[in-house]
PDB file of C-alpha atoms in Angstrom:
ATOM      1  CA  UNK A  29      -1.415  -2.635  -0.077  1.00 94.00           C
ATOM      2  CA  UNK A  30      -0.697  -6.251  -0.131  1.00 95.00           C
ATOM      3  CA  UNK A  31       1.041  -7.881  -3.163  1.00 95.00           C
ATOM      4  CA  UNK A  32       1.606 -11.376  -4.894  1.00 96.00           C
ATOM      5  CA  UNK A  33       4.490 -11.665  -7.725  1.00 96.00           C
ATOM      6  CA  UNK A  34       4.222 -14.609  -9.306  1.00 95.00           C
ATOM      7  CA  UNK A  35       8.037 -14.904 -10.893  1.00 94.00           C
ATOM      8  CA  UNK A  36       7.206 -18.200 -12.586  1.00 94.00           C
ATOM      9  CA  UNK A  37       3.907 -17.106 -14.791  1.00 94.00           C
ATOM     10  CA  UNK A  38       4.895 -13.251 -14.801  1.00 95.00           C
ATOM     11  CA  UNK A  39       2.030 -12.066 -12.808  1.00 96.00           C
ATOM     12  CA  UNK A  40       1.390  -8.906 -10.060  1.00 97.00           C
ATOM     13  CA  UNK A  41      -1.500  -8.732  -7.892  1.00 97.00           C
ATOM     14  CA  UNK A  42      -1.865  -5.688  -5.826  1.00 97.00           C
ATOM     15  CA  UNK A  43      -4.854  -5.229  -3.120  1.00 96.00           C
ATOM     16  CA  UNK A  44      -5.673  -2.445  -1.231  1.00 95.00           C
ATOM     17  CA  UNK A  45      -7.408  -2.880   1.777  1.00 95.00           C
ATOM     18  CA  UNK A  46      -9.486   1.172   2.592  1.00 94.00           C
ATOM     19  CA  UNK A  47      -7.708   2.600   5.427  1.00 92.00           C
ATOM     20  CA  UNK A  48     -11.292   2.788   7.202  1.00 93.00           C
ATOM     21  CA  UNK A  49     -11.485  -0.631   7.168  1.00 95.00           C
ATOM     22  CA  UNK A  50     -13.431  -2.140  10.130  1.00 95.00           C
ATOM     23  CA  UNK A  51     -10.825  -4.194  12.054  1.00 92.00           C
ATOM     24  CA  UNK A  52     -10.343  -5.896  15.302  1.00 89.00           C
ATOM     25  CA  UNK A  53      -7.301  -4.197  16.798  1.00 88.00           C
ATOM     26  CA  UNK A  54      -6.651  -2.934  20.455  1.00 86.00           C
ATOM     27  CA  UNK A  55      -7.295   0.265  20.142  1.00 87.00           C
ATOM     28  CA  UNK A  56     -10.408   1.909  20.533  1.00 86.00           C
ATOM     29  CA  UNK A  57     -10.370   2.987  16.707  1.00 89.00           C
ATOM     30  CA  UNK A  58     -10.574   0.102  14.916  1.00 92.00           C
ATOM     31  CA  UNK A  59      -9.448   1.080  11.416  1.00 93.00           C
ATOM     32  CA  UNK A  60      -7.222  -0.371   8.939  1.00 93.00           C
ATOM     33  CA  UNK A  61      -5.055   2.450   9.244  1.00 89.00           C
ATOM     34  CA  UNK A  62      -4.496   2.710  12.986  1.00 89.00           C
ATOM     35  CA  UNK A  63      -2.960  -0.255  13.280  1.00 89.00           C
ATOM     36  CA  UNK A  64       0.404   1.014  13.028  1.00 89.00           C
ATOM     37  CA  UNK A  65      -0.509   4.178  13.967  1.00 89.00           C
ATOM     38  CA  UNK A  66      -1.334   3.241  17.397  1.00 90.00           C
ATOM     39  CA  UNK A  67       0.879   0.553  18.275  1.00 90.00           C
ATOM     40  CA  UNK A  68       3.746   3.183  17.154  1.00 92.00           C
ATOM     41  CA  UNK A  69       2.151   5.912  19.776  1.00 92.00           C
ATOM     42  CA  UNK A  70       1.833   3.933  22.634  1.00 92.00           C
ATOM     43  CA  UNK A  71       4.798   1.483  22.214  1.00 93.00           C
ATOM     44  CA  UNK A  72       6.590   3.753  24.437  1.00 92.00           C
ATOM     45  CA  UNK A  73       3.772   4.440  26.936  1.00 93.00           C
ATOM     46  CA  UNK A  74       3.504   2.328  30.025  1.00 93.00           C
ATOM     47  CA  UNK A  75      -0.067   2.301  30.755  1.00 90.00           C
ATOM     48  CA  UNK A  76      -0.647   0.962  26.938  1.00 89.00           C
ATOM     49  CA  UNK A  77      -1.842  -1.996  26.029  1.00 87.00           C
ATOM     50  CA  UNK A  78       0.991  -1.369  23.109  1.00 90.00           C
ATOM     51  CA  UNK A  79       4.080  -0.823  25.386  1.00 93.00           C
ATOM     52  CA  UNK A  80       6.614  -2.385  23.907  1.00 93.00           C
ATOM     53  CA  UNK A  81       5.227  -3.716  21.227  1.00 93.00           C
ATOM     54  CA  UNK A  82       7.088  -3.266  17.551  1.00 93.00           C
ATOM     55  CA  UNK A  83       4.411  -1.514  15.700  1.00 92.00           C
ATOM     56  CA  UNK A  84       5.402  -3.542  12.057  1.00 92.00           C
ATOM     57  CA  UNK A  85       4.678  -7.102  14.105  1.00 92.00           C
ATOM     58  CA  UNK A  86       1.542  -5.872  15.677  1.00 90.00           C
ATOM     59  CA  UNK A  87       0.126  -4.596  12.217  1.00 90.00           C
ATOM     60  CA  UNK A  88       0.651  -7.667  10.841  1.00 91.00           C
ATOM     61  CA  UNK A  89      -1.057  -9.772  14.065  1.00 91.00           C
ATOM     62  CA  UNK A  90      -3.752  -7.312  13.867  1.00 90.00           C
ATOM     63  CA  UNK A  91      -4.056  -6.171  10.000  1.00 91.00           C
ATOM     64  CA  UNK A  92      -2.681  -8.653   7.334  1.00 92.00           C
ATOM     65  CA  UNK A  93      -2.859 -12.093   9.500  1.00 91.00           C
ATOM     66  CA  UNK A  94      -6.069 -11.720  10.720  1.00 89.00           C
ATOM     67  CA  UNK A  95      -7.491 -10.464   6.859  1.00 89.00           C
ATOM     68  CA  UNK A  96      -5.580 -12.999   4.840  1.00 90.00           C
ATOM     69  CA  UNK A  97      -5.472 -16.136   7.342  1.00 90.00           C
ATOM     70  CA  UNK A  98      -1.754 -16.028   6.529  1.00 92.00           C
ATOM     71  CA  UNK A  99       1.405 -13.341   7.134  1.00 92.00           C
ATOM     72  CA  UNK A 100       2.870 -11.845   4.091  1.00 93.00           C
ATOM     73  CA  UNK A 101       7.044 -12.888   2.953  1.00 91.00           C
ATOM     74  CA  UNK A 102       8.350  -9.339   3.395  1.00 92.00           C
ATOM     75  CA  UNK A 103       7.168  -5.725   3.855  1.00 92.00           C
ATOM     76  CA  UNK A 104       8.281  -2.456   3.356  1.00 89.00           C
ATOM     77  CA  UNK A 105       7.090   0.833   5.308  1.00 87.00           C
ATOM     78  CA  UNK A 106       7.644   3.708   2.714  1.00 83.00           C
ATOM     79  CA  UNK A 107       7.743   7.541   3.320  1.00 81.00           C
ATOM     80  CA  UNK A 108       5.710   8.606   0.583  1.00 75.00           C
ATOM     81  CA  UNK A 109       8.745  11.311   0.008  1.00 79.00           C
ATOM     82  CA  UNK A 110      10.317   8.237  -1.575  1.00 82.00           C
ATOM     83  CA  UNK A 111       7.458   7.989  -4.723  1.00 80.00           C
ATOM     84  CA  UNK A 112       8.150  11.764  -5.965  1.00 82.00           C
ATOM     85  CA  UNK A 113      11.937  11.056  -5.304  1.00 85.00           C
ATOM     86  CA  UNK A 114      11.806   8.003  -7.768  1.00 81.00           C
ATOM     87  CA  UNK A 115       9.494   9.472 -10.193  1.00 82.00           C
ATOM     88  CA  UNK A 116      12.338  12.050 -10.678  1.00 84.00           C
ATOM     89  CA  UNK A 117      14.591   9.366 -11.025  1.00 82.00           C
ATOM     90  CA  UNK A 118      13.635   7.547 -13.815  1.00 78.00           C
ATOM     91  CA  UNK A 119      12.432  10.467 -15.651  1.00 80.00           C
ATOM     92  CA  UNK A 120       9.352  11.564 -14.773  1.00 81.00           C
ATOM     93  CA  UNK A 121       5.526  10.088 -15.576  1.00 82.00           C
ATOM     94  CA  UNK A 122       2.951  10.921 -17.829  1.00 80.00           C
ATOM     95  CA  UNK A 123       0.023  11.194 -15.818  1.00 76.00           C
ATOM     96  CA  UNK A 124      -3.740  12.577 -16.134  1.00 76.00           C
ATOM     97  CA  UNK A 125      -4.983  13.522 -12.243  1.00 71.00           C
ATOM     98  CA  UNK A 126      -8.067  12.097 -13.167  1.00 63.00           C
ATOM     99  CA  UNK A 127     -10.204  14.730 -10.723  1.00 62.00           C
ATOM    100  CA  UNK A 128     -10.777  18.518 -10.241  1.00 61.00           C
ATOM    101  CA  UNK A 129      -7.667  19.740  -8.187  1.00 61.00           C
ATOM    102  CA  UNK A 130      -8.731  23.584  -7.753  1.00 62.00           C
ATOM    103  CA  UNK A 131      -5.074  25.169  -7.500  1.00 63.00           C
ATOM    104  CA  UNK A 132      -4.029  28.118  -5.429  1.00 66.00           C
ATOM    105  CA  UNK A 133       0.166  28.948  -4.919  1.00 66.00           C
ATOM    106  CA  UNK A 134       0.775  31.961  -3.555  1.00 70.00           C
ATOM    107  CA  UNK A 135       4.056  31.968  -4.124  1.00 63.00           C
ATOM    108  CA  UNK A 136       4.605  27.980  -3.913  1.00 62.00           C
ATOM    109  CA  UNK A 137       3.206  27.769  -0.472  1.00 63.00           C
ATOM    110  CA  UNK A 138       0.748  25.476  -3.120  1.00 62.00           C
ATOM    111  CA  UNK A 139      -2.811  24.950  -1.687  1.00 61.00           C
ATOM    112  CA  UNK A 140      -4.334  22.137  -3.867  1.00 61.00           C
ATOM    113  CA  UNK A 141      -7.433  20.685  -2.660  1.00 58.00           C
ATOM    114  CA  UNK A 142      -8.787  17.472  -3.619  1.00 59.00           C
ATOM    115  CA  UNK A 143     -12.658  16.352  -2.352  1.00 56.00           C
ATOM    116  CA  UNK A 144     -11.929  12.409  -2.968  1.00 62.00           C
ATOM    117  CA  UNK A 145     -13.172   9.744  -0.757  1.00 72.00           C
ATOM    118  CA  UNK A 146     -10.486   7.476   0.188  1.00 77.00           C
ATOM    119  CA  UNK A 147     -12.010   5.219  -2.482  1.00 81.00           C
ATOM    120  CA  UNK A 148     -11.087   7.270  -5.181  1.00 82.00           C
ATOM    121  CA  UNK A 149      -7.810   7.889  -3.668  1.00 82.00           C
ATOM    122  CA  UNK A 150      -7.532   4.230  -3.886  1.00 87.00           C
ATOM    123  CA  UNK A 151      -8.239   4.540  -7.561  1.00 87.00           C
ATOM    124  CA  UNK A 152      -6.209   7.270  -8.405  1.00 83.00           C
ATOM    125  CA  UNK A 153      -3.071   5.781  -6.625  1.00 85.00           C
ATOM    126  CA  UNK A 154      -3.697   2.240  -8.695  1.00 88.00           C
ATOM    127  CA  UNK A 155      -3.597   4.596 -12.069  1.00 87.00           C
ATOM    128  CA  UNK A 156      -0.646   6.222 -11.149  1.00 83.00           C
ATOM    129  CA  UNK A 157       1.281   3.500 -10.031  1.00 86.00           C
ATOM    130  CA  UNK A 158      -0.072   1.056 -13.245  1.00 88.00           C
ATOM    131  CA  UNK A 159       1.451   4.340 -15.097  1.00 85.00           C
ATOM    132  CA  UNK A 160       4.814   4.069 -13.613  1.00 82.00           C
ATOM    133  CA  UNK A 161       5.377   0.300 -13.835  1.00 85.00           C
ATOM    134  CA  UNK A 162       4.492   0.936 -17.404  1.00 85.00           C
ATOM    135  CA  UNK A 163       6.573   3.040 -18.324  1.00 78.00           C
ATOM    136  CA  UNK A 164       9.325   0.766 -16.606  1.00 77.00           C
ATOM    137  CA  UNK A 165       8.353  -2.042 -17.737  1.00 81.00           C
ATOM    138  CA  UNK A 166       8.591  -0.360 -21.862  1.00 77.00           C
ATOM    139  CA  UNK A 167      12.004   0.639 -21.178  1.00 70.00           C
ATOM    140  CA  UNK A 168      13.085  -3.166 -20.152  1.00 68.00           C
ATOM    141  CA  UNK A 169      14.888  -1.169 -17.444  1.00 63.00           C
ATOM    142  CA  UNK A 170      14.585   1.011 -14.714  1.00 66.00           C
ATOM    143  CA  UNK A 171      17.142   3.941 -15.403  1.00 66.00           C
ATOM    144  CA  UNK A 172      19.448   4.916 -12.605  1.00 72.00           C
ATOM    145  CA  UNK A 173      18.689   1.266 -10.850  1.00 74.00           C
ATOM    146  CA  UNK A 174      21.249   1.922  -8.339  1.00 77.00           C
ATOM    147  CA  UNK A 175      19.440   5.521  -7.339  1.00 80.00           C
ATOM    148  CA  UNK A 176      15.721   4.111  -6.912  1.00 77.00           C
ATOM    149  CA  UNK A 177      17.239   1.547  -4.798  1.00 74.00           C
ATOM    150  CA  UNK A 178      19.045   3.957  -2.905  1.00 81.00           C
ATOM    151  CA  UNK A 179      16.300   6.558  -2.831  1.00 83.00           C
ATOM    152  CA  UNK A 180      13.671   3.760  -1.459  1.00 77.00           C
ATOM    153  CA  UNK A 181      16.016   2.451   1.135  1.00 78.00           C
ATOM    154  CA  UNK A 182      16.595   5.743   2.349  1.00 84.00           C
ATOM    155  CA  UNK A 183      12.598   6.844   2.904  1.00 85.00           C
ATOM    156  CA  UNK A 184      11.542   2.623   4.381  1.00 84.00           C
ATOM    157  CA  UNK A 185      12.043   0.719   6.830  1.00 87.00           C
ATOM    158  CA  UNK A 186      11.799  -3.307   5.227  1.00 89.00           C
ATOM    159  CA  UNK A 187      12.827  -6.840   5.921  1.00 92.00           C
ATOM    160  CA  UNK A 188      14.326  -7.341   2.641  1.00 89.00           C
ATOM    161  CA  UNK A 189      17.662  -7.111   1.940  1.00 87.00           C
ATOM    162  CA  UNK A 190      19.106  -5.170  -0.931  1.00 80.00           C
ATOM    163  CA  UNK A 191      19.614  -8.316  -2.976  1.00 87.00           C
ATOM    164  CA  UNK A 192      15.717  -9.320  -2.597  1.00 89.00           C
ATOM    165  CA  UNK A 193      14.887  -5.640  -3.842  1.00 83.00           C
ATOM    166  CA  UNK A 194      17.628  -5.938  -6.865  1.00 84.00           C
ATOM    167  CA  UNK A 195      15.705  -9.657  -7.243  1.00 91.00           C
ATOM    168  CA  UNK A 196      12.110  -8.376  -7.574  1.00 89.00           C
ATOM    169  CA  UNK A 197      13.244  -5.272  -9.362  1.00 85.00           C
ATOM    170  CA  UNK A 198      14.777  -7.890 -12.417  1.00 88.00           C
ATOM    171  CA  UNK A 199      11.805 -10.051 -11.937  1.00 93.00           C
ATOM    172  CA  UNK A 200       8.989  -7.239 -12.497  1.00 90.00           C
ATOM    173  CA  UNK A 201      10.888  -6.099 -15.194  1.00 88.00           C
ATOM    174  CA  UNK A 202       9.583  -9.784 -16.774  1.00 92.00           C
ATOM    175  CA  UNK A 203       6.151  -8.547 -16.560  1.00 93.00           C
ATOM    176  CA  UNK A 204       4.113  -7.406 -19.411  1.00 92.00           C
ATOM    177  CA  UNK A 205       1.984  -4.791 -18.159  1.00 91.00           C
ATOM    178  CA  UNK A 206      -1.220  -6.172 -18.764  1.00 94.00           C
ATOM    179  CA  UNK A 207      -0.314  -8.852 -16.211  1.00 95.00           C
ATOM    180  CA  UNK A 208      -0.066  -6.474 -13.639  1.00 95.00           C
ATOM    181  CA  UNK A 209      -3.479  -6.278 -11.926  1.00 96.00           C
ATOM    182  CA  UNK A 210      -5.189  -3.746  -8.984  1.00 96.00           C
ATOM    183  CA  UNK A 211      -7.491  -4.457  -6.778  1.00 96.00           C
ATOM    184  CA  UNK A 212      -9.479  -3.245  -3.906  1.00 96.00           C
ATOM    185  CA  UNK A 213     -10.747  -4.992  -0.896  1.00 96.00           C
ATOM    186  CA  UNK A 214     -14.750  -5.586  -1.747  1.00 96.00           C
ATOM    187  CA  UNK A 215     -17.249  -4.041   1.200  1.00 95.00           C
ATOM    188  CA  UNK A 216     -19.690  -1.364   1.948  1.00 95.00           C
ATOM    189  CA  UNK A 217     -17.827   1.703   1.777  1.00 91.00           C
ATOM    190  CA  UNK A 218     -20.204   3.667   3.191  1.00 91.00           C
ATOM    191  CA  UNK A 219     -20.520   2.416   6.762  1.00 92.00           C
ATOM    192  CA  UNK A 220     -20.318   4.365  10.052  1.00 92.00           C
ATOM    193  CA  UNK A 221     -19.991   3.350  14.184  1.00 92.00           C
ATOM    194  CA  UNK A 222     -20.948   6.291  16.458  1.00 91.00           C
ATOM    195  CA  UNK A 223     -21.101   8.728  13.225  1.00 91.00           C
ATOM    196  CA  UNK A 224     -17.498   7.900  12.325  1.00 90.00           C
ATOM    197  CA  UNK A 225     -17.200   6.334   8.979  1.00 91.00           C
ATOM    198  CA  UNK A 226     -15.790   2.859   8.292  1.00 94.00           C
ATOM    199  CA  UNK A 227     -15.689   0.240   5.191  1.00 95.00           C
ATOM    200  CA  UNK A 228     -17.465  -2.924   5.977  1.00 96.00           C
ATOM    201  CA  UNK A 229     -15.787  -6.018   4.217  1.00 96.00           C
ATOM    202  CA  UNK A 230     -17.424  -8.003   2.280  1.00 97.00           C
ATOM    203  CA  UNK A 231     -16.206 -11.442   3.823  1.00 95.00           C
ATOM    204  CA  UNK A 232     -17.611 -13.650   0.891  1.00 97.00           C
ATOM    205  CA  UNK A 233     -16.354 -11.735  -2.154  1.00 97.00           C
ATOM    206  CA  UNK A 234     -12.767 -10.772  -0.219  1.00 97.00           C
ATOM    207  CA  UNK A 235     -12.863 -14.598   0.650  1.00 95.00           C
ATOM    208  CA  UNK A 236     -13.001 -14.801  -3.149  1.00 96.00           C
ATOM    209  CA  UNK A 237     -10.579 -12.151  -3.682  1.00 97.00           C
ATOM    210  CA  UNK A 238      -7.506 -13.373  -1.549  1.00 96.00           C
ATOM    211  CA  UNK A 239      -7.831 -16.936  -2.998  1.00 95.00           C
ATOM    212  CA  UNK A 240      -7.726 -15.171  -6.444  1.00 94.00           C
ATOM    213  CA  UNK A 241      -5.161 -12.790  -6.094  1.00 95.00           C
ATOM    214  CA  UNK A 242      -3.333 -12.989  -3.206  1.00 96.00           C
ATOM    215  CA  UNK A 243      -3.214 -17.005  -1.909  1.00 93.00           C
ATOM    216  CA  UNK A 244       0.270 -18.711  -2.250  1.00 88.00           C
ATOM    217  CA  UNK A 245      -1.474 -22.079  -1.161  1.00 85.00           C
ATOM    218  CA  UNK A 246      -2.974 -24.434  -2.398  1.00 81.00           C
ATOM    219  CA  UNK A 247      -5.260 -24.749   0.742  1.00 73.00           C
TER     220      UNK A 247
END
């Protein structure tokens, strides 16, 4: 996910870009989603054309730079641990799985088994997450500030400091939620190379898209 916060007209722009994604990184897979994957695996390997490399910088060279024309301010790797940790922490979320989950648990070993394409995944992730920032942003606060912060640096690895989280954290509370806007990267989701399958971007309307949503320049 890529973001924009605008903290002088109040706005939030979030993009997904499929983790399928066509891409042109080193590795033989060229997917969205092995660009850190890869560059993390074989940083340590000799013979790699990774060795050495620090998987964050080479996602971005590879990823965001080369899909945006420009590098993003800050990032932040989480563990997804760190969402049901935070959800605890302020409370809990009301929240409608909007698909069939089937169920099993013998005895909490769980079993639940969703048949989403990582499209509706997409989806489903933008609803929940449009449910938690509202019900943050209703409160005017984020209860137990100190713990989310805590919680998120624990299960990341980022490049901002805890004063830029406590900064964006007073700054999205600004937001009215109907300023706060999801988005998915345009293509043909139903591509494939050598039977595997892969999104196709839609260069023209994710051209569009970025200068939209995501562009801090004027040019």
């Amino acid at each position: 996910m890529v973001g924009q916060l605008d903290t002088v007209n109040h706005t939030l722009n979030v993009v997904s870009i499929p983790r399928d994604t066509l891409t042109n990184i080193k590795h033989e897979v060229k997917k969205a989603n092995s660009a850190y994957h890869y560059a993390e695996y074989y940083s340590n390997i000799a013979s790699s054309s990774y060795y050495g490399c620090d998987p964050i910088a080479s996602m971005r060279e590879e990823l965001i730079k080369s899909f945006l024309g420009f590098d993003v301010d800050g990032y932040i790797l989480v563990n997804m641990e760190a969402a049901e940790k935070v959800v605890d922490a302020i409370g809990g979320v009301g929240f409608d799985v909007p698909h069939g989950m089937d169920y099993d648990d013998p005895t909490q070993d769980l079993h639940i088994h969703y048949d989403l394409g990582d499209i509706q995944r997409i989806d489903m992730q933008h609803e929940l997450l449009m449910a938690v920032a509202s019900q943050m942003i209703s409160l005017k606060n984020i209860p137990n500030l100190s713990e989310v912060i805590s919680i998120v640096s624990d299960n990341m690895q980022t490049s901002l400091t805890a004063e830029n989280m406590l900064y964006y954290a007073k700054e999205f509370l600004k937001l009215d939620s109907s300023n706060i806007k999801f988005y998915t990267m345009p293509g043909d989701t139903n591509g494939s190379i050598f039977g595997a399958s892969y999104v196709f971007c839609d260069i023209d309307a994710w051209l569009k898209m970025v200068n939209e949503c995501l562009n801090p320049w004027e040019a």
